[in-house]
Coordinates of C-alpha atoms in Angstrom, one line a residue:
M581 CA -269.2 -73.8 3.6
A582 CA -266.9 -71.3 5.4
C583 CA -266.7 -71.8 1.0
G584 CA -265.0 -75.9 1.7
F585 CA -262.3 -74.2 2.7
R586 CA -262.8 -75.9 6.6
R587 CA -263.1 -79.3 4.5
S588 CA -260.0 -79.0 2.2
I589 CA -257.9 -78.2 5.6
A590 CA -259.8 -81.3 7.2
C591 CA -258.7 -83.2 4.3
Q592 CA -255.0 -82.2 4.8
L593 CA -255.3 -82.9 8.7
S594 CA -256.8 -86.4 8.1
R595 CA -254.0 -87.5 5.9
V596 CA -251.2 -86.4 8.7
L597 CA -253.7 -87.6 11.6
D598 CA -254.8 -90.5 10.1
L599 CA -258.5 -89.5 11.3
P600 CA -261.9 -89.3 8.6
P601 CA -262.1 -85.5 7.8
E602 CA -265.7 -85.4 9.2
N603 CA -264.2 -85.7 12.8
L604 CA -262.2 -82.4 12.1
I605 CA -264.4 -80.2 10.6
K606 CA -266.3 -79.0 13.4
S607 CA -262.4 -78.4 15.3
I608 CA -261.5 -76.0 12.5
S609 CA -262.9 -72.6 13.6
A610 CA -262.9 -69.4 11.7
V611 CA -260.5 -67.0 14.2
P612 CA -262.6 -63.8 15.1
I613 CA -261.6 -60.4 13.3
S614 CA -259.4 -58.3 15.7
R615 CA -258.7 -54.4 15.1
K616 CA -255.0 -54.6 16.2
E617 CA -253.5 -57.4 13.9
E618 CA -254.3 -59.1 10.9
V619 CA -254.9 -62.9 12.0
A620 CA -255.0 -66.0 10.2
D621 CA -258.5 -67.2 8.9
F622 CA -259.0 -71.0 10.3
Q623 CA -257.7 -72.1 13.7
L624 CA -257.2 -76.1 14.8
S625 CA -257.5 -76.7 18.5
V626 CA -255.2 -79.2 19.5
D627 CA -257.4 -79.7 22.9
S628 CA -259.8 -80.5 20.7
L629 CA -258.1 -83.2 19.2
L630 CA -256.8 -84.6 21.7
E631 CA -260.9 -84.8 22.8
N632 CA -261.3 -86.6 19.9
N633 CA -258.1 -89.5 20.6
N634 CA -259.6 -90.1 24.0
D635 CA -255.9 -89.5 25.0
R636 CA -255.9 -89.9 28.4
S637 CA -252.3 -88.3 29.1
R638 CA -252.8 -84.9 27.5
P639 CA -249.2 -84.2 26.4
D640 CA -248.1 -80.1 26.0
T641 CA -250.7 -78.5 23.7
Q642 CA -248.2 -75.8 22.3
V643 CA -245.7 -78.2 21.2
Q644 CA -248.3 -80.7 19.7
A645 CA -249.3 -78.1 17.8
R646 CA -245.9 -77.1 16.8
K647 CA -245.5 -81.1 15.9
L648 CA -248.5 -81.4 13.6
A649 CA -247.9 -77.7 12.2
E650 CA -244.4 -78.9 10.6
K651 CA -246.4 -81.8 8.8
L652 CA -248.7 -79.4 7.4
K653 CA -247.8 -78.2 3.8
C654 CA -249.5 -74.7 2.3
D655 CA -251.5 -75.1 -1.1
S656 CA -253.3 -73.8 -3.5
V657 CA -255.9 -73.0 -0.5
V658 CA -253.9 -72.7 2.6
S659 CA -251.0 -69.9 1.7
E660 CA -249.3 -69.9 5.3
I661 CA -249.3 -71.7 8.5
S662 CA -248.3 -70.9 12.0
T663 CA -249.1 -71.8 15.3
G664 CA -250.3 -69.7 18.4
Q665 CA -251.6 -71.1 22.3
G666 CA -252.4 -74.5 21.2
T667 CA -253.6 -73.8 17.9
V668 CA -252.6 -74.8 14.3
N669 CA -253.7 -71.3 12.4
F670 CA -254.3 -71.3 8.6
K671 CA -254.2 -68.3 6.3
I672 CA -256.3 -68.4 3.0
N673 CA -254.6 -67.2 0.0
R674 CA -256.6 -64.0 -0.1
E675 CA -257.8 -63.6 -3.5
L676 CA -259.0 -67.2 -3.8
L677 CA -260.8 -66.2 -0.5
T678 CA -262.2 -62.8 -1.8
K679 CA -263.5 -64.2 -4.7
T680 CA -265.0 -67.9 -2.8
V681 CA -266.7 -65.8 -0.3
L682 CA -268.4 -63.1 -2.9
Q683 CA -269.5 -65.9 -5.4
Q684 CA -270.8 -68.0 -2.5
V685 CA -272.7 -64.9 -0.5
I686 CA -274.4 -63.9 -4.0
K687 CA -274.9 -67.7 -5.3
D688 CA -276.3 -68.9 -2.1
G689 CA -278.6 -65.6 -1.6
S690 CA -280.7 -66.6 1.7
K691 CA -279.4 -69.4 2.0
Y692 CA -275.6 -68.5 2.9
G693 CA -273.9 -69.8 5.5
L694 CA -277.2 -72.6 6.1
K695 CA -275.6 -75.2 3.6
S696 CA -272.8 -75.6 5.3
E697 CA -270.3 -78.8 6.3
L698 CA -271.2 -77.9 9.9
F699 CA -274.8 -78.6 9.6
S700 CA -274.2 -81.6 6.7
G701 CA -276.0 -84.6 7.9
L702 CA -278.4 -83.0 9.7
P703 CA -281.7 -85.0 9.8
Q704 CA -285.1 -83.4 8.9
K705 CA -287.1 -83.4 11.8
K706 CA -291.0 -82.3 12.4
I707 CA -290.7 -79.8 15.5
V708 CA -293.6 -77.8 17.1
V709 CA -293.2 -74.6 18.9
E710 CA -295.5 -73.3 21.8
F711 CA -295.4 -69.6 22.2
S712 CA -296.8 -66.0 22.9
S713 CA -299.9 -67.6 24.5
P714 CA -301.9 -64.9 25.9
N715 CA -305.1 -64.7 28.2
V716 CA -308.2 -63.9 26.0
A717 CA -309.6 -60.4 27.8
K718 CA -306.2 -60.3 30.3
K719 CA -303.1 -57.8 29.8
F720 CA -301.2 -58.5 26.7
H721 CA -298.0 -58.1 29.2
V722 CA -294.4 -57.9 28.1
G723 CA -293.8 -61.3 29.2
H724 CA -296.3 -62.1 25.7
L725 CA -294.1 -60.1 24.0
R726 CA -291.2 -61.4 24.9
S727 CA -292.5 -65.2 24.5
T728 CA -294.1 -63.9 21.0
I729 CA -290.5 -62.6 19.4
I730 CA -288.4 -65.4 21.2
G731 CA -290.6 -68.2 19.7
N732 CA -290.6 -66.4 16.2
F733 CA -286.9 -66.3 16.1
I734 CA -286.5 -70.1 17.1
A735 CA -289.2 -71.1 14.4
N736 CA -287.0 -69.3 11.8
L737 CA -284.4 -70.5 12.8
K738 CA -285.8 -74.1 12.6
E739 CA -287.2 -73.8 9.5
A740 CA -283.9 -72.2 7.7
L741 CA -282.3 -75.1 8.8
G742 CA -284.9 -76.9 7.1
H743 CA -287.2 -78.6 9.8
Q744 CA -290.6 -78.9 9.6
V745 CA -292.1 -76.6 11.9
T746 CA -295.5 -75.9 13.5
R747 CA -296.1 -72.7 15.0
I748 CA -298.4 -73.1 18.0
N749 CA -300.2 -70.0 19.6
Y750 CA -302.0 -71.9 23.2
L751 CA -304.6 -69.0 24.3
G752 CA -305.8 -68.8 27.7
D753 CA -309.5 -69.1 26.4
W754 CA -310.9 -71.0 29.1
G755 CA -311.0 -70.9 33.2
M756 CA -313.5 -69.0 35.8
Q757 CA -312.2 -65.6 33.9
F758 CA -315.1 -66.7 31.3
G759 CA -317.7 -67.1 33.7
L760 CA -316.5 -63.6 35.4
L761 CA -316.9 -62.6 30.9
G762 CA -319.9 -64.0 30.5
T763 CA -322.0 -62.3 33.5
G764 CA -319.7 -59.1 32.2
F765 CA -320.9 -58.6 29.2
Q766 CA -324.7 -59.6 29.9
L767 CA -324.5 -56.3 32.5
F768 CA -322.1 -54.1 30.8
G769 CA -321.1 -55.2 27.2
Y770 CA -322.0 -53.5 23.9
E771 CA -322.0 -55.2 20.7
E772 CA -320.9 -53.0 18.5
K773 CA -317.8 -52.2 20.4
L774 CA -317.0 -56.1 20.9
Q775 CA -317.3 -56.1 17.2
S776 CA -315.1 -52.7 16.5
S777 CA -312.2 -53.3 19.3
P778 CA -313.0 -56.7 20.9
L779 CA -309.5 -57.2 22.6
Q780 CA -310.1 -53.8 24.5
H781 CA -313.8 -53.8 25.2
L782 CA -313.3 -57.9 27.1
F783 CA -310.7 -56.3 28.9
E784 CA -312.8 -53.2 30.0
V785 CA -315.9 -55.8 31.2
Y786 CA -313.5 -58.0 32.4
V787 CA -312.2 -55.3 35.3
Q788 CA -315.3 -53.8 35.6
V789 CA -316.6 -57.0 36.8
N790 CA -313.9 -57.8 38.9
K791 CA -315.0 -55.1 41.0
E792 CA -319.0 -55.8 41.1
A793 CA -317.7 -58.8 41.9
A794 CA -315.2 -58.5 44.7
D795 CA -318.2 -56.5 46.3
D796 CA -321.6 -58.2 45.4
K797 CA -321.5 -61.7 46.2
N798 CA -324.7 -62.2 43.8
V799 CA -322.6 -61.0 41.0
A800 CA -319.7 -63.8 41.8
K801 CA -322.5 -66.8 42.4
S802 CA -323.7 -65.5 38.8
A803 CA -320.1 -65.7 37.0
H804 CA -320.0 -69.2 38.7
E805 CA -323.0 -70.2 37.5
F806 CA -322.4 -69.3 33.8
F807 CA -318.9 -71.1 33.8
Q808 CA -320.4 -74.2 35.3
R809 CA -323.1 -73.9 32.4
L810 CA -320.0 -73.6 29.5
E811 CA -318.3 -76.8 31.6
L812 CA -321.6 -78.4 30.8
G813 CA -321.7 -77.4 27.5
D814 CA -325.0 -75.1 27.6
T815 CA -325.7 -74.0 23.7
Q816 CA -326.3 -70.1 24.7
A817 CA -323.3 -70.1 27.3
L818 CA -321.1 -71.5 24.6
A819 CA -322.4 -69.4 21.5
L820 CA -321.2 -66.6 23.6
W821 CA -318.0 -67.6 24.5
R822 CA -317.1 -68.5 20.7
K823 CA -317.8 -65.1 19.8
F824 CA -315.5 -63.7 21.9
R825 CA -312.6 -66.6 21.5
D826 CA -312.9 -66.1 17.5
L827 CA -313.5 -62.1 17.6
S828 CA -310.2 -62.1 20.1
I829 CA -308.2 -64.7 17.8
E830 CA -309.3 -61.8 14.2
E831 CA -307.9 -59.4 15.8
Y832 CA -304.6 -61.1 17.5
V833 CA -303.8 -61.9 13.7
R834 CA -304.1 -58.3 12.5
V835 CA -301.2 -57.4 15.2
Y836 CA -299.3 -60.4 15.3
K837 CA -299.2 -58.9 11.3
R838 CA -297.9 -55.9 12.0
L839 CA -295.1 -57.7 13.9
G840 CA -294.2 -60.1 11.0
V841 CA -295.6 -63.1 13.3
H842 CA -298.0 -65.7 11.8
F843 CA -299.3 -68.8 13.6
D844 CA -299.9 -72.3 12.4
E845 CA -302.6 -73.2 14.9
Y846 CA -304.4 -71.2 17.5
S847 CA -304.8 -73.6 20.0
G848 CA -306.2 -73.2 24.3
E849 CA -307.2 -74.9 27.0
S850 CA -310.5 -74.8 25.8
F851 CA -309.4 -77.5 23.5
Y852 CA -308.7 -80.0 26.3
R853 CA -311.0 -80.0 28.8
E854 CA -312.4 -83.2 27.6
K855 CA -309.1 -84.6 27.1
S856 CA -308.0 -83.5 30.5
Q857 CA -310.4 -86.2 32.1
E858 CA -309.2 -89.1 29.9
V859 CA -305.2 -87.8 31.2
L860 CA -307.4 -88.0 35.1
K861 CA -308.6 -91.4 34.5
L862 CA -305.3 -92.9 33.1
L863 CA -303.4 -91.6 35.4
D864 CA -305.9 -93.0 38.4
S865 CA -305.5 -96.6 36.5
K866 CA -301.9 -96.7 37.0
G867 CA -302.5 -95.5 40.8
L868 CA -300.8 -92.1 40.4
L869 CA -304.0 -90.0 41.2
Q870 CA -304.4 -89.7 44.9
K871 CA -307.1 -87.5 46.4
T872 CA -306.8 -85.2 49.3
I873 CA -308.9 -84.4 52.4
K874 CA -310.2 -81.6 50.7
G875 CA -311.2 -83.2 47.7
T876 CA -308.7 -82.3 45.1
A877 CA -306.8 -84.7 43.2
I878 CA -302.4 -84.9 43.2
V879 CA -300.0 -86.3 42.4
D880 CA -296.8 -86.9 44.0
L881 CA -293.8 -87.1 41.7
S882 CA -291.3 -88.0 44.9
G883 CA -293.2 -91.0 45.5
N884 CA -292.5 -89.8 49.5
G885 CA -294.3 -87.0 50.3
D886 CA -292.3 -83.7 49.8
P887 CA -294.3 -81.2 48.9
S888 CA -292.1 -78.8 46.4
S889 CA -293.0 -82.5 44.0
I890 CA -296.9 -82.2 44.8
C891 CA -298.8 -81.7 41.8
T892 CA -302.3 -80.7 41.3
L893 CA -304.3 -82.4 38.2
M894 CA -307.9 -81.8 39.9
R895 CA -309.9 -78.9 41.7
S896 CA -312.5 -80.3 44.6
D897 CA -315.4 -79.6 42.3
G898 CA -314.2 -82.1 39.7
T899 CA -313.0 -79.5 37.2
S900 CA -309.0 -79.7 35.8
L901 CA -306.1 -77.0 36.4
Y902 CA -303.5 -75.7 33.7
A903 CA -301.3 -78.5 34.6
T904 CA -303.6 -81.1 33.6
R905 CA -304.5 -79.5 29.9
D906 CA -301.0 -79.3 28.9
L907 CA -300.7 -83.0 29.7
A908 CA -303.5 -83.3 27.2
A909 CA -302.6 -80.7 24.8
A910 CA -298.8 -82.3 24.8
I911 CA -300.3 -86.0 23.8
D912 CA -302.8 -84.5 21.4
R913 CA -299.9 -83.0 19.7
M914 CA -298.0 -85.9 20.1
D915 CA -300.8 -87.7 18.0
K916 CA -301.3 -84.9 15.6
Y917 CA -298.1 -84.0 14.6
N918 CA -296.0 -87.0 15.6
F919 CA -292.9 -84.5 16.9
D920 CA -289.4 -84.8 17.0
T921 CA -288.9 -81.9 19.5
M922 CA -291.9 -79.6 21.1
I923 CA -290.5 -76.7 22.5
Y924 CA -292.3 -74.2 25.4
V925 CA -291.3 -70.6 25.3
T926 CA -292.8 -68.5 28.6
D927 CA -290.9 -67.0 31.2
K928 CA -288.6 -68.9 33.6
G929 CA -291.3 -68.5 36.5
Q930 CA -293.1 -71.7 34.7
K931 CA -289.6 -73.9 34.7
K932 CA -290.4 -75.7 37.7
H933 CA -294.2 -76.5 36.0
F934 CA -292.5 -77.5 32.9
Q935 CA -290.5 -79.7 34.8
Q936 CA -293.2 -81.6 36.6
V937 CA -295.8 -81.9 33.1
F938 CA -292.7 -83.5 31.3
Q939 CA -291.5 -85.9 34.6
M940 CA -295.8 -86.6 34.9
L941 CA -295.8 -87.4 30.7
Q942 CA -292.9 -90.1 31.8
I943 CA -294.3 -91.6 34.1
M944 CA -297.5 -92.1 32.2
G945 CA -295.1 -94.0 29.8
Y946 CA -294.9 -91.5 27.5
D947 CA -291.0 -91.7 26.5
W948 CA -291.2 -89.5 24.0
A949 CA -291.4 -86.7 26.9
E950 CA -287.3 -86.6 26.8
R951 CA -288.4 -84.7 22.9
C952 CA -290.2 -81.7 24.9
Q953 CA -288.0 -78.7 25.8
H954 CA -288.6 -75.6 27.9
V955 CA -286.8 -72.3 26.9
P956 CA -287.7 -69.9 29.6
F957 CA -286.6 -66.5 29.3
G958 CA -286.1 -63.8 32.4
V959 CA -288.7 -60.5 33.3
V960 CA -288.2 -57.4 31.3
Q961 CA -289.2 -54.3 34.2
G962 CA -289.8 -51.0 33.7
M963 CA -292.2 -51.3 30.0
K964 CA -294.5 -48.4 29.6
T965 CA -295.8 -46.9 27.1
R966 CA -297.0 -43.1 27.3
K967 CA -300.9 -44.3 28.8
G968 CA -299.1 -46.5 31.5
D969 CA -298.4 -50.2 31.7
V970 CA -298.3 -52.4 28.7
T971 CA -302.2 -53.8 28.4
F972 CA -301.9 -55.0 24.6
L973 CA -299.7 -55.8 22.3
E974 CA -300.9 -53.3 20.0
D975 CA -300.3 -50.0 22.8
V976 CA -296.9 -51.3 22.5
L977 CA -296.4 -51.7 18.2
N978 CA -298.0 -47.7 18.6
E979 CA -295.8 -46.3 20.8
I980 CA -292.4 -47.6 18.9
R981 CA -294.0 -46.0 15.5
L982 CA -294.9 -42.8 17.4
R983 CA -291.4 -42.4 19.3
M984 CA -289.6 -43.6 16.2
L985 CA -291.6 -41.6 13.6
Q986 CA -290.5 -38.3 16.1
N987 CA -286.8 -39.9 15.8
M988 CA -286.9 -39.9 12.2
A989 CA -287.7 -36.5 11.8
S990 CA -285.7 -34.8 14.0
L991 CA -282.4 -36.6 12.2
K992 CA -280.8 -34.9 9.1
T993 CA -279.9 -37.6 7.2
T994 CA -283.8 -38.9 7.0
K995 CA -285.0 -39.7 3.5
V996 CA -288.4 -38.4 2.4
L997 CA -290.3 -41.7 2.2
E998 CA -293.4 -43.2 0.6
N999 CA -294.8 -45.0 3.8
P1000 CA -292.7 -42.8 6.7
Q1001 CA -295.3 -45.2 9.4
E1002 CA -294.5 -48.2 8.0
T1003 CA -290.5 -47.6 7.8
A1004 CA -290.8 -46.1 11.6
E1005 CA -292.9 -49.4 12.7
R1006 CA -289.9 -51.7 11.1
V1007 CA -287.4 -49.6 12.2
G1008 CA -288.7 -49.6 15.8
L1009 CA -289.7 -52.9 16.1
A1010 CA -285.7 -53.6 15.4
A1011 CA -284.8 -52.1 18.1
L1012 CA -287.3 -53.5 20.2
I1013 CA -285.9 -57.2 19.4
I1014 CA -282.3 -56.4 19.0
Q1015 CA -282.6 -54.7 22.6
D1016 CA -284.4 -58.1 23.8
F1017 CA -281.7 -60.2 22.0
K1018 CA -278.6 -59.1 22.6
G1019 CA -278.3 -60.8 26.2
L1020 CA -279.0 -64.5 27.8
L1021 CA -282.4 -65.2 27.4
L1022 CA -282.3 -66.6 31.1
S1023 CA -281.1 -62.3 31.8
D1024 CA -283.8 -60.3 33.8
Y1025 CA -283.3 -56.7 32.0
Q1026 CA -284.7 -52.9 32.8
F1027 CA -286.2 -51.5 29.6
S1028 CA -285.5 -47.9 28.5
W1029 CA -286.9 -46.9 25.3
D1030 CA -284.3 -43.6 25.4
R1031 CA -281.6 -46.8 25.1
V1032 CA -283.9 -48.6 22.2
F1033 CA -283.9 -45.8 20.1
Q1034 CA -280.4 -44.5 20.4
S1035 CA -279.0 -44.3 16.4
R1036 CA -275.5 -45.0 17.4
G1037 CA -274.1 -47.8 19.1
D1038 CA -274.8 -51.4 19.5
T1039 CA -278.9 -51.0 18.2
G1040 CA -281.1 -52.2 15.7
V1041 CA -281.9 -48.7 14.6
F1042 CA -278.0 -48.8 13.4
L1043 CA -278.7 -52.3 11.8
Q1044 CA -281.1 -51.0 9.6
Y1045 CA -279.5 -47.6 9.1
T1046 CA -276.1 -49.8 7.9
H1047 CA -278.4 -52.2 5.6
A1048 CA -280.5 -48.6 4.2
R1049 CA -277.2 -46.8 3.5
L1050 CA -275.9 -50.0 1.5
H1051 CA -279.1 -50.6 0.0
S1052 CA -278.7 -46.7 -1.0
L1053 CA -275.0 -47.6 -2.8
E1054 CA -276.3 -50.2 -4.8
E1055 CA -279.5 -48.0 -6.2
T1056 CA -276.7 -45.4 -6.9
F1057 CA -274.0 -47.5 -8.7
G1058 CA -275.3 -51.0 -8.9
C1059 CA -276.2 -51.1 -12.8
G1060 CA -273.1 -50.8 -14.4
Y1061 CA -270.8 -52.4 -12.0
L1062 CA -272.3 -55.5 -10.8
N1063 CA -271.3 -58.0 -13.5
D1064 CA -268.1 -59.5 -12.5
F1065 CA -264.8 -58.1 -10.5
N1066 CA -261.1 -58.2 -9.7
T1067 CA -260.2 -60.1 -6.3
A1068 CA -256.7 -57.9 -6.5
C1069 CA -259.0 -54.8 -5.7
L1070 CA -260.5 -55.7 -2.4
Q1071 CA -256.8 -56.5 -0.5
E1072 CA -257.0 -53.7 1.9
P1073 CA -257.1 -54.4 5.6
Q1074 CA -261.0 -53.3 5.9
S1075 CA -261.9 -55.8 3.1
V1076 CA -260.5 -58.7 4.2
S1077 CA -261.7 -57.8 7.9
I1078 CA -265.2 -57.9 6.1
L1079 CA -264.4 -61.2 4.0
Q1080 CA -263.0 -63.1 7.3
H1081 CA -266.2 -62.3 9.1
L1082 CA -268.3 -63.4 6.3
L1083 CA -266.7 -66.6 6.5
R1084 CA -267.9 -66.8 10.3
F1085 CA -272.1 -66.4 9.4
D1086 CA -272.2 -70.6 9.3
E1087 CA -270.1 -70.8 12.4
V1088 CA -272.9 -68.1 14.4
L1089 CA -275.8 -70.3 13.0
Y1090 CA -274.3 -73.5 13.9
R1091 CA -273.8 -71.7 17.4
S1092 CA -277.5 -70.6 18.0
S1093 CA -279.0 -73.9 16.5
Q1094 CA -277.4 -75.7 19.2
D1095 CA -278.2 -73.5 22.3
L1096 CA -281.5 -71.5 20.6
Q1097 CA -279.6 -68.0 22.0
P1098 CA -280.4 -65.1 19.1
R1099 CA -277.5 -63.4 21.3
H1100 CA -274.8 -64.5 19.0
I1101 CA -276.2 -63.6 15.8
V1102 CA -277.0 -60.2 17.3
S1103 CA -273.5 -59.7 18.1
Y1104 CA -272.2 -61.5 14.6
L1105 CA -275.0 -58.6 12.4
L1106 CA -273.5 -55.2 15.0
T1107 CA -269.6 -56.0 14.1
L1108 CA -271.2 -56.6 10.6
S1109 CA -271.9 -53.1 10.6
H1110 CA -269.3 -51.5 12.5
L1111 CA -267.3 -53.3 9.5
A1112 CA -269.4 -52.1 7.0
G1113 CA -269.6 -48.7 8.2
M1114 CA -265.8 -48.4 9.3
A1115 CA -264.9 -49.5 5.2
H1116 CA -267.8 -47.0 3.9
K1117 CA -265.7 -44.3 4.9
T1118 CA -262.5 -45.0 3.1
L1119 CA -263.2 -47.7 0.4
Y1120 CA -265.0 -44.8 -1.8
V1121 CA -266.8 -46.3 -4.8
K1122 CA -267.4 -42.8 -6.1
D1123 CA -264.7 -41.5 -8.4
S1124 CA -263.0 -45.0 -7.9
P1125 CA -261.6 -46.3 -11.4
P1126 CA -264.5 -48.7 -12.5
E1127 CA -262.7 -52.1 -11.8
V1128 CA -262.3 -50.7 -8.1
A1129 CA -265.4 -49.1 -7.9
G1130 CA -266.7 -52.6 -9.4
A1131 CA -265.1 -54.6 -6.6
R1132 CA -266.3 -53.0 -3.5
L1133 CA -269.9 -52.6 -4.9
H1134 CA -269.7 -56.6 -4.9
L1135 CA -268.2 -56.2 -1.2
F1136 CA -271.0 -53.8 0.0
R1137 CA -273.7 -55.9 -1.3
A1138 CA -272.1 -58.9 0.1
V1139 CA -272.5 -57.1 3.3
R1140 CA -276.1 -55.9 3.2
S1141 CA -277.4 -59.5 2.0
V1142 CA -275.8 -61.4 5.4
L1143 CA -277.0 -58.7 6.7
A1144 CA -280.3 -59.0 5.3
N1145 CA -280.2 -62.9 6.2
G1146 CA -279.3 -62.5 9.8
M1147 CA -282.4 -59.8 10.6
K1148 CA -285.1 -62.0 9.0
L1149 CA -283.8 -64.7 10.6
L1150 CA -284.4 -62.6 14.4
G1151 CA -287.9 -61.5 12.8
I1152 CA -286.7 -58.4 11.8
T1153 CA -287.9 -56.7 8.3
P1154 CA -284.8 -55.0 7.3
V1155 CA -285.7 -51.5 5.2
C1156 CA -283.9 -50.0 1.8
R1157 CA -284.7 -46.5 2.7
M1158 CA -284.6 -44.0 6.1

């Protein structure tokens, strides 16, 4: 990929430098396009070569670049060799660039960029991604929404690269809240409301019983007794708990489907209440568990009593905590999936929790703890729907659809749509995802509905609009033109800029695969859309000679294909009309 150009350059360099081509491929990068001037297509950083050679003397890179360039020759692939600031630059034969890139995009389809030499020799791995993980009967807050879309992106990217991915939703489905819920449902619950709207009704019951328990000690006592019955395996209590859980999952599945997200496994803390006792026994047998005066059980990770390194694993009544259940879940997943990597996607507030969990796995003797990774993200402030603070994911989806429908109704360019509700939701979700993915995942940001739904500028609405416009172009002119094309018809600066940008897609995917940050792909797609928008104004298909129209249509078709590929990786469903 980069259509084999990178390898061709690496082969010529390897003869001069006496290094294997494989050692050079990742040092050759596609040059970002410039609006001011025509740039070369690839460059080799002399610095990276010196790193490869472990040369400690570090000679002047400018001189080194010039000396190296003098030893290289143009050939059927490279038409021009020049030097820059410590770089050797390569310009690809223009007609070869045009033909090869466009053919490769069409031939590889959804795999374009993923078959690159940058990914060659990449071993297929078993990867577990735990994300979303809301608490049954509690608010589905914005943190859960971020976890859902980020985890979905990571799973999509890993799957696209050929790994075997298991997506796990680890529900908060155990704990004292179920004591309150069990008691609350007996006091205020309605079976028909539970069946028709489980998440809404359980939340209402939970809020009401919390108020009652604060004022009435008998309600609090009854809730505690109900949870104890659950812990002891009482059949009636467990049957009610199971009904709450099953109905909630059914509704989650329906709502996640609207978001375009699926899970291979709905797990939960409840699965590990017994296995967490085994974890406590194992820690105890290794002499790592200490009892406190209060009767709780702790592990001191510092070994010297440092309060910040103490992790509590058991309450004074013998019940397990969140950390204990996470240890049990990790051990169980290793037995079940034999994973190479397990990724937890949660907010940065849980950073210390996961550091402690991974450290405890290490001291318990599980070397595979180093395969566990926490991907933290920042806090979103100010996301409110018209009803107020976000309580349910469905509220967000409904708000997105409503606002986007209103936006579309006010735009003069909006087409008559078969299913305006579905289109509005897909465009609105793209807007939300792009807003979220534009910066570093770790950054906090202030949410703004107005900014999310802008149709101009760097937004998800703009990406969807570009995709729909290019699809419309294909629909209008496509049939007669999309056979062969003449590369000589695509040598204008706008065409060359697009081709150079298409060339870089594999590098962008590679960078995101390394640091799991979607912003590289977002930035790439926004630039591609801006380039397509400028080209659309000057590279007319209508009223152009057939040969020129056909070539331009091929170019726009390639842009739309890569745009769709990138959007799908981000978790966005491209729309064809809007």
